[in-house]
Short mmCIF file of C-alpha atoms and ligand atoms in Angstrom, two decimals:
data_model
loop_
_atom_site.label_atom_id
_atom_site.label_comp_id
_atom_site.label_asym_id
_atom_site.label_seq_id
_atom_site.Cartn_x
_atom_site.Cartn_y
_atom_site.Cartn_z
CA UNK C 23 106.11 144.08 105.16
CA UNK C 24 107.05 147.66 104.64
CA UNK C 25 109.76 148.96 102.60
CA UNK C 26 113.04 151.36 104.04
CA UNK C 27 112.90 153.32 101.05
CA UNK C 28 110.55 153.76 97.55
CA UNK C 29 111.56 154.97 94.27
CA UNK C 30 108.31 156.19 92.67
CA UNK C 31 107.41 157.74 89.81
CA UNK C 32 109.58 156.10 87.17
CA UNK C 33 108.66 157.09 83.42
CA UNK C 34 109.46 153.43 82.64
CA UNK C 35 111.30 150.27 84.39
CA UNK C 36 112.53 147.77 82.61
CA UNK C 37 111.74 144.12 84.53
CA UNK C 38 113.06 141.20 82.98
CA UNK C 39 111.15 137.81 83.02
CA UNK C 40 113.00 135.96 85.66
CA UNK C 41 112.54 132.02 84.56
CA UNK C 42 115.03 131.20 86.87
CA UNK C 43 117.69 130.57 83.85
CA UNK C 44 119.31 132.72 81.21
CA UNK C 45 116.87 133.89 78.23
CA UNK C 46 117.19 132.21 74.99
CA UNK C 47 116.48 133.15 71.62
CA UNK C 48 112.70 134.90 71.08
CA UNK C 49 112.36 135.42 74.69
CA UNK C 50 115.19 137.79 74.78
CA UNK C 51 112.59 140.11 73.02
CA UNK C 52 110.20 139.70 76.25
CA UNK C 53 110.06 141.72 79.12
CA UNK C 54 107.69 143.80 81.54
CA UNK C 55 107.77 147.45 80.81
CA UNK C 56 106.31 149.31 83.94
CA UNK C 57 104.95 152.89 83.08
CA UNK C 58 104.57 155.32 85.93
CA UNK C 59 106.26 152.71 88.09
CA UNK C 60 107.77 152.69 91.71
CA UNK C 61 110.35 150.00 93.12
CA UNK C 62 109.96 148.97 96.95
CA UNK C 63 113.19 148.52 98.96
CA UNK C 64 113.39 146.69 102.37
CA UNK C 65 116.94 144.93 103.68
CA UNK C 66 118.77 146.05 100.50
CA UNK C 67 116.59 143.56 98.65
CA UNK C 68 113.78 144.16 96.19
CA UNK C 69 110.39 144.43 98.10
CA UNK C 70 107.85 145.03 95.44
CA UNK C 71 108.05 146.66 91.69
CA UNK C 72 104.61 147.84 90.37
CA UNK C 73 103.12 150.19 87.92
CA UNK C 74 100.97 153.41 89.27
CA UNK C 75 100.32 154.52 92.86
CA UNK C 76 102.28 152.90 95.31
CA UNK C 77 100.33 150.62 97.64
CA UNK C 78 100.08 152.27 100.71
CA UNK C 79 100.77 149.11 103.01
CA UNK C 80 104.12 149.34 101.74
CA UNK C 81 104.97 152.77 103.36
CA UNK C 82 105.52 153.08 107.20
CA UNK C 83 106.64 156.63 109.01
CA UNK C 84 110.25 155.68 108.20
CA UNK C 85 110.13 154.87 104.65
CA UNK C 86 112.30 157.13 102.49
CA UNK C 87 110.26 158.08 99.15
CA UNK C 88 112.43 159.22 96.06
CA UNK C 89 110.81 161.12 93.37
CA UNK C 90 112.09 159.70 89.95
CA UNK C 91 110.03 161.49 87.33
CA UNK C 92 111.65 161.90 84.10
CA UNK C 93 113.77 158.82 85.15
CA UNK C 94 114.23 154.99 83.54
CA UNK C 95 115.13 152.07 85.79
CA UNK C 96 116.88 148.74 84.80
CA UNK C 97 118.17 146.51 87.01
CA UNK C 98 122.11 146.96 87.96
CA UNK C 99 124.05 146.22 84.88
CA UNK C 100 126.47 143.48 84.78
CA UNK C 101 129.62 143.38 82.74
CA UNK C 102 130.24 139.75 82.46
CA UNK C 103 133.83 139.84 80.79
CA UNK C 104 136.81 142.20 81.42
CA UNK C 105 140.55 141.94 81.80
CA UNK C 106 140.47 144.67 84.40
CA UNK C 107 143.52 144.48 86.58
CA UNK C 108 146.93 145.75 84.51
CA UNK C 109 149.48 147.60 84.47
CA UNK C 110 150.42 150.52 81.57
CA UNK C 111 148.32 150.90 78.81
CA UNK C 112 148.81 150.29 75.01
CA UNK C 113 147.64 153.39 72.81
CA UNK C 114 151.32 153.10 71.29
CA UNK C 115 150.01 150.07 69.27
CA UNK C 116 147.10 152.70 68.12
CA UNK C 117 148.84 153.85 65.10
CA UNK C 118 149.81 150.22 64.66
CA UNK C 119 146.42 149.34 64.10
CA UNK C 120 145.84 152.43 62.15
CA UNK C 121 148.34 151.24 59.79
CA UNK C 122 146.99 147.90 59.12
CA UNK C 123 149.01 145.91 61.45
CA UNK C 124 146.90 143.14 62.86
CA UNK C 125 145.91 142.22 66.64
CA UNK C 126 147.96 138.78 66.40
CA UNK C 127 151.15 140.19 64.38
CA UNK C 128 151.54 142.91 67.41
CA UNK C 129 151.33 139.81 69.88
CA UNK C 130 153.53 138.09 67.72
CA UNK C 131 156.10 140.61 67.56
CA UNK C 132 156.31 140.38 71.75
CA UNK C 133 153.84 143.33 71.98
CA UNK C 134 149.99 143.20 72.90
CA UNK C 135 149.22 141.13 75.73
CA UNK C 136 152.93 140.52 76.00
CA UNK C 137 153.68 144.28 76.63
CA UNK C 138 150.93 144.46 79.43
CA UNK C 139 152.26 141.34 81.27
CA UNK C 140 155.73 143.45 81.24
CA UNK C 141 154.09 146.30 82.71
CA UNK C 142 152.04 144.21 84.90
CA UNK C 143 154.81 142.44 86.51
CA UNK C 144 156.65 145.24 87.68
CA UNK C 145 153.64 146.86 89.17
CA UNK C 146 153.19 146.55 93.29
CA UNK C 147 149.64 145.58 94.88
CA UNK C 148 148.86 149.43 95.92
CA UNK C 149 149.70 150.60 91.77
CA UNK C 150 147.34 147.58 90.60
CA UNK C 151 144.77 148.47 92.86
CA UNK C 152 144.77 152.27 92.56
CA UNK C 153 144.73 152.07 88.82
CA UNK C 154 141.68 149.43 88.93
CA UNK C 155 139.80 151.27 91.45
CA UNK C 156 139.78 154.38 89.04
CA UNK C 157 138.53 151.93 86.17
CA UNK C 158 135.84 150.53 88.24
CA UNK C 159 134.78 154.08 89.33
CA UNK C 160 134.35 154.98 85.56
CA UNK C 161 132.08 151.81 85.42
CA UNK C 162 129.94 152.41 88.30
CA UNK C 163 129.42 156.23 87.14
CA UNK C 164 128.10 154.12 83.96
CA UNK C 165 125.67 152.52 85.56
CA UNK C 166 127.65 149.20 86.45
CA UNK C 167 126.82 146.81 89.54
CA UNK C 168 128.90 143.77 89.13
CA UNK C 169 131.84 143.04 86.93
CA UNK C 170 133.78 139.95 86.13
CA UNK C 171 137.34 139.99 86.12
CA UNK C 172 140.10 137.95 84.73
CA UNK C 173 143.66 137.54 85.81
CA UNK C 174 146.12 136.78 82.92
CA UNK C 175 148.69 139.25 82.62
CA UNK C 176 151.07 137.79 85.18
CA UNK C 177 151.54 134.39 83.28
CA UNK C 178 153.53 133.68 86.56
CA UNK C 179 152.29 132.29 89.37
CA UNK C 180 153.27 135.47 91.61
CA UNK C 181 152.06 137.94 89.77
CA UNK C 182 148.72 136.01 88.69
CA UNK C 183 147.89 135.57 92.30
CA UNK C 184 148.63 139.48 92.67
CA UNK C 185 146.14 140.66 90.32
CA UNK C 186 143.19 138.42 91.96
CA UNK C 187 144.07 139.41 95.19
CA UNK C 188 143.63 143.32 93.93
CA UNK C 189 140.13 141.97 92.84
CA UNK C 190 139.14 140.87 96.22
CA UNK C 191 139.89 143.45 98.02
CA UNK C 192 138.53 145.85 95.71
CA UNK C 193 135.61 143.25 96.22
CA UNK C 194 135.40 143.64 99.86
CA UNK C 195 136.18 147.43 99.76
CA UNK C 196 134.08 148.97 96.86
CA UNK C 197 130.19 148.88 96.62
CA UNK C 198 130.63 146.82 93.36
CA UNK C 199 130.33 143.27 93.32
CA UNK C 200 133.43 141.43 91.67
CA UNK C 201 133.45 138.13 89.82
CA UNK C 202 137.14 136.60 89.67
CA UNK C 203 138.34 134.44 86.83
CA UNK C 204 141.97 132.48 86.63
CA UNK C 205 143.34 133.06 82.87
CA UNK C 206 146.87 132.53 83.34
CA UNK C 207 146.55 130.92 80.01
CA UNK C 208 145.72 134.22 78.13
CA UNK C 209 149.23 134.16 76.44
CA UNK C 210 152.37 132.00 75.70
CA UNK C 211 155.11 133.46 77.72
CA UNK C 212 158.35 134.29 75.64
CA UNK C 213 160.06 131.07 77.43
CA UNK C 214 157.43 128.84 76.61
CA UNK C 215 156.59 130.01 72.93
CA UNK C 216 158.32 126.62 71.60
CA UNK C 217 156.60 124.42 73.93
CA UNK C 218 153.16 125.75 75.08
CA UNK C 219 151.80 122.70 76.09
CA UNK C 220 154.53 122.66 79.04
CA UNK C 221 153.21 125.97 79.71
CA UNK C 222 149.45 124.82 79.70
CA UNK C 223 150.99 121.98 82.45
CA UNK C 224 152.24 124.60 84.76
CA UNK C 225 149.03 126.66 84.55
CA UNK C 226 147.31 123.11 85.79
CA UNK C 227 149.39 122.77 88.49
CA UNK C 228 148.47 126.40 89.79
CA UNK C 229 144.89 125.40 89.61
CA UNK C 230 145.14 123.76 93.35
CA UNK C 231 146.29 126.97 94.76
CA UNK C 232 143.52 128.77 93.14
CA UNK C 233 141.22 126.95 94.92
CA UNK C 234 142.55 126.69 98.35
CA UNK C 235 143.45 130.13 98.24
CA UNK C 236 139.52 131.14 97.32
CA UNK C 237 141.06 133.41 94.30
CA UNK C 238 138.75 132.66 91.71
CA UNK C 239 135.38 130.62 90.54
CA UNK C 240 136.12 130.51 87.01
CA UNK C 241 138.83 129.54 84.86
CA UNK C 242 139.30 131.15 81.23
CA UNK C 243 141.78 130.44 78.33
CA UNK C 244 142.58 132.27 75.00
CA UNK C 245 141.86 129.83 72.56
CA UNK C 246 143.31 131.10 69.18
CA UNK C 247 145.43 130.62 66.12
CA UNK C 248 148.86 131.65 67.84
CA UNK C 249 148.11 131.22 71.32
CA UNK C 250 146.34 127.71 72.79
CA UNK C 251 144.53 125.32 70.35
CA UNK C 252 141.72 123.55 71.27
CA UNK C 253 143.11 120.45 72.42
CA UNK C 254 145.36 122.56 74.84
CA UNK C 255 142.21 124.88 75.85
CA UNK C 256 140.05 121.48 76.47
CA UNK C 257 142.66 120.20 78.56
CA UNK C 258 143.27 122.89 81.04
CA UNK C 259 139.20 123.54 80.89
CA UNK C 260 138.79 119.99 81.78
CA UNK C 261 141.41 120.17 85.02
CA UNK C 262 139.58 123.12 86.15
CA UNK C 263 136.30 121.76 86.20
CA UNK C 264 138.04 118.76 88.05
CA UNK C 265 139.36 121.12 90.66
CA UNK C 266 135.39 122.57 90.63
CA UNK C 267 135.85 126.00 88.78
CA UNK C 268 133.17 126.92 86.43
CA UNK C 269 134.43 127.61 82.69
CA UNK C 270 134.56 130.07 80.14
CA UNK C 271 136.73 130.14 77.04
CA UNK C 272 137.89 132.93 74.17
CA UNK C 273 137.03 131.08 71.16
CA UNK C 274 136.39 132.20 67.41
CA UNK C 275 137.78 135.74 68.05
CA UNK C 276 139.85 136.06 65.31
CA UNK C 277 139.78 132.38 63.75
CA UNK C 278 137.50 129.78 64.16
CA UNK C 279 139.69 126.96 65.75
CA UNK C 280 137.50 124.93 67.47
CA UNK C 281 136.93 126.83 70.63
CA UNK C 282 133.36 127.00 70.66
CA UNK C 283 132.79 123.01 69.90
CA UNK C 284 135.23 122.34 73.50
CA UNK C 285 133.01 125.17 74.70
CA UNK C 286 129.79 122.83 73.99
CA UNK C 287 131.55 119.97 74.80
CA UNK C 288 132.28 120.63 78.01
CA UNK C 289 129.27 122.48 78.99
CA UNK C 290 131.33 125.70 79.80
CA UNK C 291 129.09 128.64 81.51
CA UNK C 292 129.72 130.56 78.55
CA UNK C 293 131.85 131.22 75.29
CA UNK C 294 132.89 134.75 74.41
CA UNK C 295 133.66 136.60 71.70
CA UNK C 296 132.25 134.49 68.50
CA UNK C 297 133.00 136.43 65.80
CA UNK C 298 133.86 133.92 63.50
CA UNK C 299 131.70 131.47 64.81
CA UNK C 300 130.12 128.60 62.72
CA UNK C 301 126.58 127.80 61.71
CA UNK C 302 127.34 124.39 63.10
CA UNK C 303 129.07 126.03 66.40
CA UNK C 304 126.20 128.25 66.54
CA UNK C 305 123.55 124.83 66.96
CA UNK C 306 126.16 123.13 69.24
CA UNK C 307 126.51 126.42 71.67
CA UNK C 308 122.37 126.75 71.71
CA UNK C 309 122.12 122.74 72.27
CA UNK C 310 124.68 122.67 75.00
CA UNK C 311 123.08 125.93 76.83
CA UNK C 312 126.54 127.70 76.58
CA UNK C 313 126.05 131.35 76.97
CA UNK C 314 127.91 133.67 74.20
CA UNK C 315 129.26 136.33 75.76
CA UNK C 316 129.51 139.07 73.07
CA UNK C 317 132.07 141.85 72.91
CA UNK C 318 131.09 144.45 70.06
CA UNK C 319 133.73 146.83 71.43
CA UNK C 320 136.18 144.73 70.20
CA UNK C 321 135.40 144.72 67.02
CA UNK C 322 134.55 148.52 66.90
CA UNK C 323 138.50 148.94 68.32
CA UNK C 324 140.19 146.40 66.52
CA UNK C 325 138.53 148.71 63.50
CA UNK C 326 137.23 145.08 62.24
CA UNK C 327 134.32 144.79 60.09
CA UNK C 328 132.80 141.65 61.25
CA UNK C 329 130.60 141.66 64.56
CA UNK C 330 129.37 138.45 66.20
CA UNK C 331 126.18 136.91 64.61
CA UNK C 332 123.56 138.06 67.62
CA UNK C 333 120.72 137.58 64.98
CA UNK C 334 121.82 134.19 64.22
CA UNK C 335 122.31 133.37 67.49
CA UNK C 336 119.05 134.44 68.72
CA UNK C 337 117.07 132.59 65.68
CA UNK C 338 119.17 129.46 66.53
CA UNK C 339 117.50 129.94 70.04
CA UNK C 340 120.88 130.55 71.71
CA UNK C 341 121.41 133.05 74.90
CA UNK C 342 123.92 136.27 74.65
CA UNK C 343 125.39 138.65 76.85
CA UNK C 344 126.92 142.03 75.80
CA UNK C 345 129.84 142.81 77.48
CA UNK C 346 133.01 145.48 77.38
CA UNK C 347 135.89 143.12 77.24
CA UNK C 348 137.57 146.00 79.04
CA UNK C 349 141.40 145.68 78.42
CA UNK C 350 144.32 147.70 77.59
CA UNK C 351 144.56 146.10 74.01
CA UNK C 352 141.78 145.39 72.19
CA UNK C 353 138.92 147.23 73.89
CA UNK C 354 140.20 149.77 76.71
CA UNK C 355 136.54 151.43 77.64
CA UNK C 356 134.85 151.20 81.12
CA UNK C 357 131.42 152.36 79.37
CA UNK C 358 129.26 149.24 79.31
CA UNK C 359 126.25 151.80 77.81
CA UNK C 360 128.46 152.40 74.82
CA UNK C 361 128.83 148.69 74.37
CA UNK C 362 124.80 148.02 74.31
CA UNK C 363 124.40 150.72 71.79
CA UNK C 364 127.05 148.63 69.79
CA UNK C 365 124.77 145.83 70.24
CA UNK C 366 121.84 147.43 68.44
CA UNK C 367 123.23 149.86 65.81
CA UNK C 368 126.15 147.19 64.68
CA UNK C 369 124.53 143.73 65.62
CA UNK C 370 120.83 144.91 65.14
CA UNK C 371 119.64 143.84 68.65
CA UNK C 372 116.39 145.53 70.08
CA UNK C 373 116.78 147.76 73.08
CA UNK C 374 114.82 145.06 75.22
CA UNK C 375 117.18 142.29 74.13
CA UNK C 376 120.37 144.30 75.00
CA UNK C 377 119.07 144.89 78.50
CA UNK C 378 117.89 141.38 78.77
CA UNK C 379 121.67 140.40 77.95
CA UNK C 380 123.50 143.03 80.33
CA UNK C 381 120.58 141.70 83.11
CA UNK C 382 119.37 138.72 83.59
CA UNK C 383 121.70 136.73 81.22
CA UNK C 384 124.78 138.72 82.73
CA UNK C 385 123.74 137.63 86.27
CA UNK C 386 123.34 133.20 84.88
CA UNK C 387 126.79 134.02 82.78
CA UNK C 388 128.63 134.99 86.16
CA UNK C 389 126.86 132.57 88.69
CA UNK C 390 124.91 135.07 90.38
CA UNK C 391 121.26 134.34 88.98
CA UNK C 392 119.75 134.17 92.19
CA UNK C 393 120.61 137.19 93.42
CA UNK C 394 120.80 139.72 90.76
CA UNK C 395 119.73 140.25 86.74
CA UNK C 396 115.99 141.21 87.73
CA UNK C 397 113.75 142.83 90.07
CA UNK C 398 112.56 139.82 91.45
CA UNK C 399 111.39 140.00 95.11
CA UNK C 400 114.29 139.39 97.24
CA UNK C 401 117.02 140.16 94.80
CA UNK C 402 119.69 142.14 95.90
CA UNK C 403 118.37 145.82 95.19
CA UNK C 404 120.92 146.80 92.63
CA UNK C 405 119.43 149.74 90.53
CA UNK C 406 120.45 151.80 87.29
CA UNK C 407 118.75 154.69 86.89
CA UNK C 408 118.83 156.67 83.59
CA UNK C 409 118.01 160.39 82.94
CA UNK C 410 115.74 159.68 80.20
CA UNK C 411 112.24 159.39 79.11
CA UNK C 412 111.89 155.95 78.08
CA UNK C 413 114.18 152.98 77.60
CA UNK C 414 114.64 153.38 74.05
CA UNK C 415 116.03 156.78 74.56
CA UNK C 416 119.14 155.26 76.40
CA UNK C 417 120.06 153.44 73.15
CA UNK C 418 119.40 156.04 70.93
CA UNK C 419 120.87 158.88 72.40
CA UNK C 420 124.27 157.36 72.25
CA UNK C 421 127.79 157.85 73.30
CA UNK C 422 126.71 159.90 76.57
CA UNK C 423 126.41 158.89 79.89
CA UNK C 424 122.70 159.01 80.62
CA UNK C 425 123.24 157.27 84.07
CA UNK C 426 122.17 159.41 86.87
CA UNK C 427 121.93 157.40 89.82
CA UNK C 428 122.60 154.06 91.10
CA UNK C 429 121.33 151.88 94.08
CA UNK C 430 123.62 149.15 95.26
CA UNK C 431 122.36 146.53 98.08
CA UNK C 432 119.76 149.25 98.55
CA UNK C 433 122.00 151.88 99.09
CA UNK C 434 122.51 155.16 97.04
CA UNK C 435 125.73 154.74 95.67
CA UNK C 436 125.98 157.51 92.97
CA UNK C 437 123.40 160.47 93.20
CA UNK C 438 123.33 163.11 91.02
CA UNK C 439 126.32 161.74 88.31
CA UNK C 440 128.59 161.45 91.57
CA UNK C 441 130.06 158.94 93.52
CA UNK C 442 128.61 159.03 97.43
O1 NIG X 506 139.69 139.07 74.96
N1 NIG X 506 141.57 137.83 73.28
C1 NIG X 506 142.36 138.23 74.28
N2 NIG X 506 142.45 138.67 75.26
C2 NIG X 506 141.85 140.17 75.28
C3 NIG X 506 142.66 141.22 75.03
C4 NIG X 506 143.59 141.47 75.92
C5 NIG X 506 144.60 142.25 75.58
O2 NIG X 506 144.68 142.63 74.29
O3 NIG X 506 145.31 142.66 76.45
C6 NIG X 506 140.38 140.01 74.89
O4 NIG X 506 140.21 140.52 73.56
FE1 FE X 507 138.67 139.03 76.64
#
């Protein structure tokens, strides 16, 4: 078979070891780093990746050849945890944070998620669509080709549904893949403040509609002090699993109240945040094969000191990813590259561990391990290209967008840093 397109002359290609599952522990520091490499694409899929001269048998008269001299290629970056669709913004909380008011205190005063809830409820489908499209544009320009997107700023069926429909439509309209997560259990609405169990019942009643209307693949819950406890979180996620949804859980973000144990017990696909996870719970997640989705941008943006113990997790043979948590409160950013740099600078991960986290492991975290996340033949030709002499440089030269090109399903969608 010959290629439609061949990208050649890369200074370095990062090609993960594709074992058909998320990488764990030491495996995360292993990959193929190809010098003077090429990527051959046919029908929007990877045909072959290699080093040195491009074999003549891959070429035909119609093959488009693109010189990538001085550039680095990695599988399209995957952002496995975002709160993508929302109204308004929360820069007014910034001075409160600087003055030492905590995230949970702002929420308890009716701010935080509850203030975004008000702004989201009053936004129309079009307003939410346009605002989210802009955010996705930023993400694509920074090299992201797949994004997980949670609902959770409606807290009523109508608004949760609107958020998920925006995700569905944008997934159809844009050259970026979205994976939808239902997260109505993101905060306790004011009217159920005294009876969170009742609100969990209401969310459980929404599950059949989520499935029937094909609005989400995952269900998530915020298991945190002052939000939902471990028991309530478990009840919801169990019901979601019974309805055929995959599950994940915000756990141990600010306090450790048992969320990771729930993840291990229910074998959720992932557990999110984990800044305050106990050693015992690290072992449980490792044994149960739950992927840790780590979000260092949240620690950074909340001006906290504690990053999730990524090294300890790898020493315990866990699988991890790094993701933005992009949201208007605890991490207002669209730049996954900066989050990856925090992974190295603040969590002491190596560049190879970081790239495995946001490619092959993130693919499994969003249940797309069979189609994206590596350069295995037959996977989607989602390719992120950096203007950099080698992989390490893309981490070392931080907080600057080095992504020059993006190929999505083999199509050139970002060229010379612009959407085309
Ligand atoms: O993952 N922790 C809960 N949810 C988000 C924050 C959402 C918000 O503050 O709007 C998070 O950090
Ligand atoms: Fe989150």
